[in-house]
CSV table of C-alpha atoms in Angstrom, one decimal:
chain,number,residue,atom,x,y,z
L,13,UNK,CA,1.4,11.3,-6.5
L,14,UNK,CA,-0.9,9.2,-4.3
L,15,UNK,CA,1.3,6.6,-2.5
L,16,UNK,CA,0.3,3.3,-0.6
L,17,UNK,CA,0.5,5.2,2.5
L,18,UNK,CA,-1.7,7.3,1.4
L,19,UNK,CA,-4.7,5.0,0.4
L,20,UNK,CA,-3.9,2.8,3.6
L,21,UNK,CA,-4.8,5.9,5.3
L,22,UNK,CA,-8.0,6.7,3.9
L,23,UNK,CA,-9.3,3.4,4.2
L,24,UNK,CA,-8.6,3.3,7.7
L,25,UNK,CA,-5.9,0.4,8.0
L,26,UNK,CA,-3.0,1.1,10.3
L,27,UNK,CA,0.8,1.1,8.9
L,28,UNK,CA,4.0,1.8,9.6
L,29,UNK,CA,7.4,2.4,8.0
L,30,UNK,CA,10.1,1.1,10.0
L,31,UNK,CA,13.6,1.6,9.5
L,32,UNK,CA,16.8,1.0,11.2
L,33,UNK,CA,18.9,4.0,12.1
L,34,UNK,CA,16.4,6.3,11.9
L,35,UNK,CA,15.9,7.7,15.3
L,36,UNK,CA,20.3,8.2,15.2
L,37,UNK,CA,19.6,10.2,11.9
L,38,UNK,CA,17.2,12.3,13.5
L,39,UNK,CA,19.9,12.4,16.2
L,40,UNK,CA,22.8,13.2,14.8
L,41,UNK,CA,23.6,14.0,11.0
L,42,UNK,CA,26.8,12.5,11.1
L,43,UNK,CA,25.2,9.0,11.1
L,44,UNK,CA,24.1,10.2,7.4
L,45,UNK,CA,25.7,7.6,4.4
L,46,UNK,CA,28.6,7.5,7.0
L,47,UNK,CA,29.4,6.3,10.4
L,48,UNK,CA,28.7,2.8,12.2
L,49,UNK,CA,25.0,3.2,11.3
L,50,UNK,CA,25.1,4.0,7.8
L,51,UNK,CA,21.8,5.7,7.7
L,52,UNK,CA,20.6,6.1,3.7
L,53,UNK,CA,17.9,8.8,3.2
L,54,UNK,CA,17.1,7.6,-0.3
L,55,UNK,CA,16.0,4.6,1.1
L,56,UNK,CA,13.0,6.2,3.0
L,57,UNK,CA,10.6,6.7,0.0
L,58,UNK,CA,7.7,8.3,2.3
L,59,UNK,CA,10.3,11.3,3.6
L,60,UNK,CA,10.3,12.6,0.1
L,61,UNK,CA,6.8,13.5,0.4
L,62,UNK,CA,4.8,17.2,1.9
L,63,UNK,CA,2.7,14.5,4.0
L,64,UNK,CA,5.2,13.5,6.3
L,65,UNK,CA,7.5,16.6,6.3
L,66,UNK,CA,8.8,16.7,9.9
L,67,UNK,CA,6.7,18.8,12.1
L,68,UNK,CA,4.2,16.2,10.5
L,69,UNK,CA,1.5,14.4,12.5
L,70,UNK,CA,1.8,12.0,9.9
L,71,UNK,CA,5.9,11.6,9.9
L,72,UNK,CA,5.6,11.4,14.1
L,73,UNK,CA,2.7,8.9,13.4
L,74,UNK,CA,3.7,6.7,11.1
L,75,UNK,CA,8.0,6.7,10.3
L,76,UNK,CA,9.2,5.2,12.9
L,77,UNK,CA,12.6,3.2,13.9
L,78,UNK,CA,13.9,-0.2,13.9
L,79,UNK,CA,13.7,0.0,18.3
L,80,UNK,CA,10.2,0.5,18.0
L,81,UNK,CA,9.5,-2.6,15.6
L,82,UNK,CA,10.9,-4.8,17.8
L,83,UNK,CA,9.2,-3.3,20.8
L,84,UNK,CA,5.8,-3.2,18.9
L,85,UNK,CA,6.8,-7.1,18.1
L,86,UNK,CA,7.3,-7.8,21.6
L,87,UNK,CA,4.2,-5.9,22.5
L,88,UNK,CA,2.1,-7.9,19.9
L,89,UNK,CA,1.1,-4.1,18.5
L,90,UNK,CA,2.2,-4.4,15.0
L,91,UNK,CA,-0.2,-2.2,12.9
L,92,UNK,CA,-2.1,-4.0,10.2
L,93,UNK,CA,0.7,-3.1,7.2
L,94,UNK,CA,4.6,-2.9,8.0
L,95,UNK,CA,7.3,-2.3,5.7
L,96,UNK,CA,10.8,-2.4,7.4
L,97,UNK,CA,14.2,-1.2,6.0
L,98,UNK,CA,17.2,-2.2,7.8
L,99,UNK,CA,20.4,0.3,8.1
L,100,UNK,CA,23.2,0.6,5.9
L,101,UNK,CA,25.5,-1.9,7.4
L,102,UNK,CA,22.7,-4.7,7.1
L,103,UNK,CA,21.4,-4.5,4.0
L,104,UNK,CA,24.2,-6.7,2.2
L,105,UNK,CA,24.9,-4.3,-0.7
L,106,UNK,CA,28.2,-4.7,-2.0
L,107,UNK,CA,30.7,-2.2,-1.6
L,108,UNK,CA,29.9,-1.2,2.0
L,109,UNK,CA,28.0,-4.2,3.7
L,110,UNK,CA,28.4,-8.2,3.8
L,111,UNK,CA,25.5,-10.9,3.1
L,112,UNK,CA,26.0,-12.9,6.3
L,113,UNK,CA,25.4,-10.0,9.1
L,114,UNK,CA,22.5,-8.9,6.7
L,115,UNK,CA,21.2,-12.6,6.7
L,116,UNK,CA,21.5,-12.6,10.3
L,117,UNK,CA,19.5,-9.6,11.3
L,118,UNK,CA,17.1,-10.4,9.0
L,119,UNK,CA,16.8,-14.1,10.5
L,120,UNK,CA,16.6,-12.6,13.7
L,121,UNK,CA,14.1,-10.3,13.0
L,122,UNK,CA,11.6,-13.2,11.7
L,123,UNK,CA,12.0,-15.2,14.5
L,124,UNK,CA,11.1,-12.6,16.7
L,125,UNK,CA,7.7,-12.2,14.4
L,126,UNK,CA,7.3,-15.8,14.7
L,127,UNK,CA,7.0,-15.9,18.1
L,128,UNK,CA,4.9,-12.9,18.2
L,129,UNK,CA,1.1,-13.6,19.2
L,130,UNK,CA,0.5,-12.0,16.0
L,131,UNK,CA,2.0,-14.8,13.6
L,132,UNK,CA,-0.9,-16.9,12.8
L,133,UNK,CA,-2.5,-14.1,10.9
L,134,UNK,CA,1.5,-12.5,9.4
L,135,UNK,CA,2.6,-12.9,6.0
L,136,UNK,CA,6.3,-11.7,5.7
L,137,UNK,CA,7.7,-10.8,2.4
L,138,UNK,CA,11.6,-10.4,2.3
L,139,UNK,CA,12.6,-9.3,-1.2
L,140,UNK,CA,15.3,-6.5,-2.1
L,141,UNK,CA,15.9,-3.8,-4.9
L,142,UNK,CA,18.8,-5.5,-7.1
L,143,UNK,CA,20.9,-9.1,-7.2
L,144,UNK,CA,24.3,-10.1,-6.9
L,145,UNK,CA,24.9,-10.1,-10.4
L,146,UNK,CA,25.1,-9.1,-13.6
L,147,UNK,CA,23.2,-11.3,-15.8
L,148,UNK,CA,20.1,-14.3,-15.9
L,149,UNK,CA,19.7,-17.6,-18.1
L,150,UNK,CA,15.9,-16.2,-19.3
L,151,UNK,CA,15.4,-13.3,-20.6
L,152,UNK,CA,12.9,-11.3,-18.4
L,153,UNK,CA,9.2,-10.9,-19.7
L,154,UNK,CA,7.1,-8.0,-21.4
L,155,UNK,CA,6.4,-5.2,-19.5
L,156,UNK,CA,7.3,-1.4,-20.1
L,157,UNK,CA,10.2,1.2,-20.6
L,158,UNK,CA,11.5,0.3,-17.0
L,159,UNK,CA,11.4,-3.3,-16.7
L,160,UNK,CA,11.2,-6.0,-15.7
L,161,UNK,CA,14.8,-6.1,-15.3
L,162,UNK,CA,17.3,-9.3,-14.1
L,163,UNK,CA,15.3,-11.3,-11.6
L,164,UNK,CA,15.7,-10.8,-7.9
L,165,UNK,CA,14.7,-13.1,-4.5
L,166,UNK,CA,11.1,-12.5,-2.8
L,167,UNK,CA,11.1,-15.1,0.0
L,168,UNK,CA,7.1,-15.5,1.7
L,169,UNK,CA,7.1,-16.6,5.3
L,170,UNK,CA,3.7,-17.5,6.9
L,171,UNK,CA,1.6,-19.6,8.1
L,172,UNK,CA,-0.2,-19.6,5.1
L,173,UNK,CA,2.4,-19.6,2.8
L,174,UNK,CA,2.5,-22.8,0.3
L,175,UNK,CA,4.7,-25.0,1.7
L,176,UNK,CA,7.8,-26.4,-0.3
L,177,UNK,CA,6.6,-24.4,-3.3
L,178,UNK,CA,8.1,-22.2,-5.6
L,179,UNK,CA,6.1,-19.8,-7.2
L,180,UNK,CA,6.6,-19.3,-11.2
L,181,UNK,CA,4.4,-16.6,-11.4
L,182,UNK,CA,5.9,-13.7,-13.0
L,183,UNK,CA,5.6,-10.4,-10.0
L,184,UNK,CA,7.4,-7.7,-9.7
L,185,UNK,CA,8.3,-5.2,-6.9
L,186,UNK,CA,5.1,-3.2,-7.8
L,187,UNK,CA,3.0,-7.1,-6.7
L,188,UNK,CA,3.7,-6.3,-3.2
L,189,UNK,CA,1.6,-3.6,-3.9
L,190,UNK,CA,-1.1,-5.2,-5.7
L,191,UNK,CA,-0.9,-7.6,-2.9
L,192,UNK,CA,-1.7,-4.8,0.0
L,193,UNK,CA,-4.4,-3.1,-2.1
L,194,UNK,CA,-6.3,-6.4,-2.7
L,195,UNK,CA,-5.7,-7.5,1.1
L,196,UNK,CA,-7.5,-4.5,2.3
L,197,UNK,CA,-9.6,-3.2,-0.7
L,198,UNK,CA,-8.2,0.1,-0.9
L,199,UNK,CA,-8.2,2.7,-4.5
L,200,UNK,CA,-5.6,0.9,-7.0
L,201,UNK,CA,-2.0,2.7,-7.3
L,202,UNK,CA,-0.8,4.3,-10.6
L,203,UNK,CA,2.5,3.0,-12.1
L,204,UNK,CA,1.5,-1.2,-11.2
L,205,UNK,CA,2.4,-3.3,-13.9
L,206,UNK,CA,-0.9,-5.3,-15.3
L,207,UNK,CA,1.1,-8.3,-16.3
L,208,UNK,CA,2.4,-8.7,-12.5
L,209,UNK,CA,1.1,-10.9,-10.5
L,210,UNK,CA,-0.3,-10.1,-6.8
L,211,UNK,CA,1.2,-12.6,-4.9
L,212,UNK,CA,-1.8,-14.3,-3.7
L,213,UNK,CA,-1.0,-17.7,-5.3
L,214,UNK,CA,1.8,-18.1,-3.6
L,215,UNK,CA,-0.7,-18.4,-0.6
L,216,UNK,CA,-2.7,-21.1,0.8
L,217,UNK,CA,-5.6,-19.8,2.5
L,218,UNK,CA,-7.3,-22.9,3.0
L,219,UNK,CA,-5.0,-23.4,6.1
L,220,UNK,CA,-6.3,-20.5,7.8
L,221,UNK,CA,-8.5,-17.2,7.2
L,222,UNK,CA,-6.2,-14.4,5.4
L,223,UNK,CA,-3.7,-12.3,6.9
């Protein structure tokens, strides 16, 4: 299976997977689904693939850890496409973490981008894989044996996002995809849901050029 890495390679456009707790994983087992860290390896979706087995130019090149987002932040040497995927303990699922330090980081971590150099040409998409709960007042539309299941938040922070807007078009998780491979052009992913939207209308390019 071809995945987003994969075609953001081959067109040429620099990425990275960030993810908190990785560099102690590497370090130290222990910090696996236990310890302070909390370090979940089904999270990591691009570790399950030959290309970025470790020994891998491509794991050494493009997996990285959450210390080296925020220095690349600092440094204003964010690649082109980031995805980020906080530790354990911050991702506010119930059970094992809490919403408010998982708000927090996360706040922290876009105010950092937003006083990056970068920011005037950044479009942040915060979303996750499930809700709170356990039920919605709509049914959810059409789409195929998997879904669309119970709706979930997708918050878009940029400079050219619509302001004071809510977005009613129906996405899914695949639409941050679609969003990526229209951005830069690259070969279409298998498994995208037609029906989803691509995110670009929740965008106002007129303020600016595209990110």
């Amino acid at each position: 299976a071809r995945t987003i890495g994969d075609t953001l390679s081959a067109k040429g456009v620099s990425w990275k997977w960030y993810a908190g707790g990785w560099n102690a994983a590497l370090a130290d087992r222990q910090q696996i689904y236990k310890g302070s860290v909390n370090f979940q390896a089904h999270h990591q979706p691009f570790n399950y693939f030959q290309r970025f087995a470790p020994g891998g130019a491509d794991r050494v090149e493009h997996l990285k850890d959450e210390a080296d987002l925020l220095a690349d932040i600092a440094a204003g040497a964010l690649p082109q496409v980031v995805f980020y995927k906080p530790q354990g303990s911050l991702n506010e699922h119930p059970g094992y973490a809490d919403v408010l330090s998982g708000d927090r980081h996360i706040a922290e971590v876009v105010a950092r981008l937003q006083a990056s150099k970068q920011w005037p040409r950044m479009a942040v998409i915060v979303t996750y894989d499930e809700n709170g709960g356990f039920w919605d007042h709509v049914p959810p539309p059409p789409g195929d044996r998997w879904g669309p299941g119970m709706r979930i938040p997708a918050m878009i922070i940029s400079p050219l996002a619509r302001r004071s807007y809510v977005d009613h078009t129906p996405y899914d998780t695949t639409s941050i995809l679609k969003f990526i491979t229209r951005r830069f052009e690259l070969e279409p992913l298998l498994g995208v849901r037609a029906a989803a939207g691509d995110l670009t209308r929740a965008f106002d390019f007129r303020a600016g050029t595209s990110p």
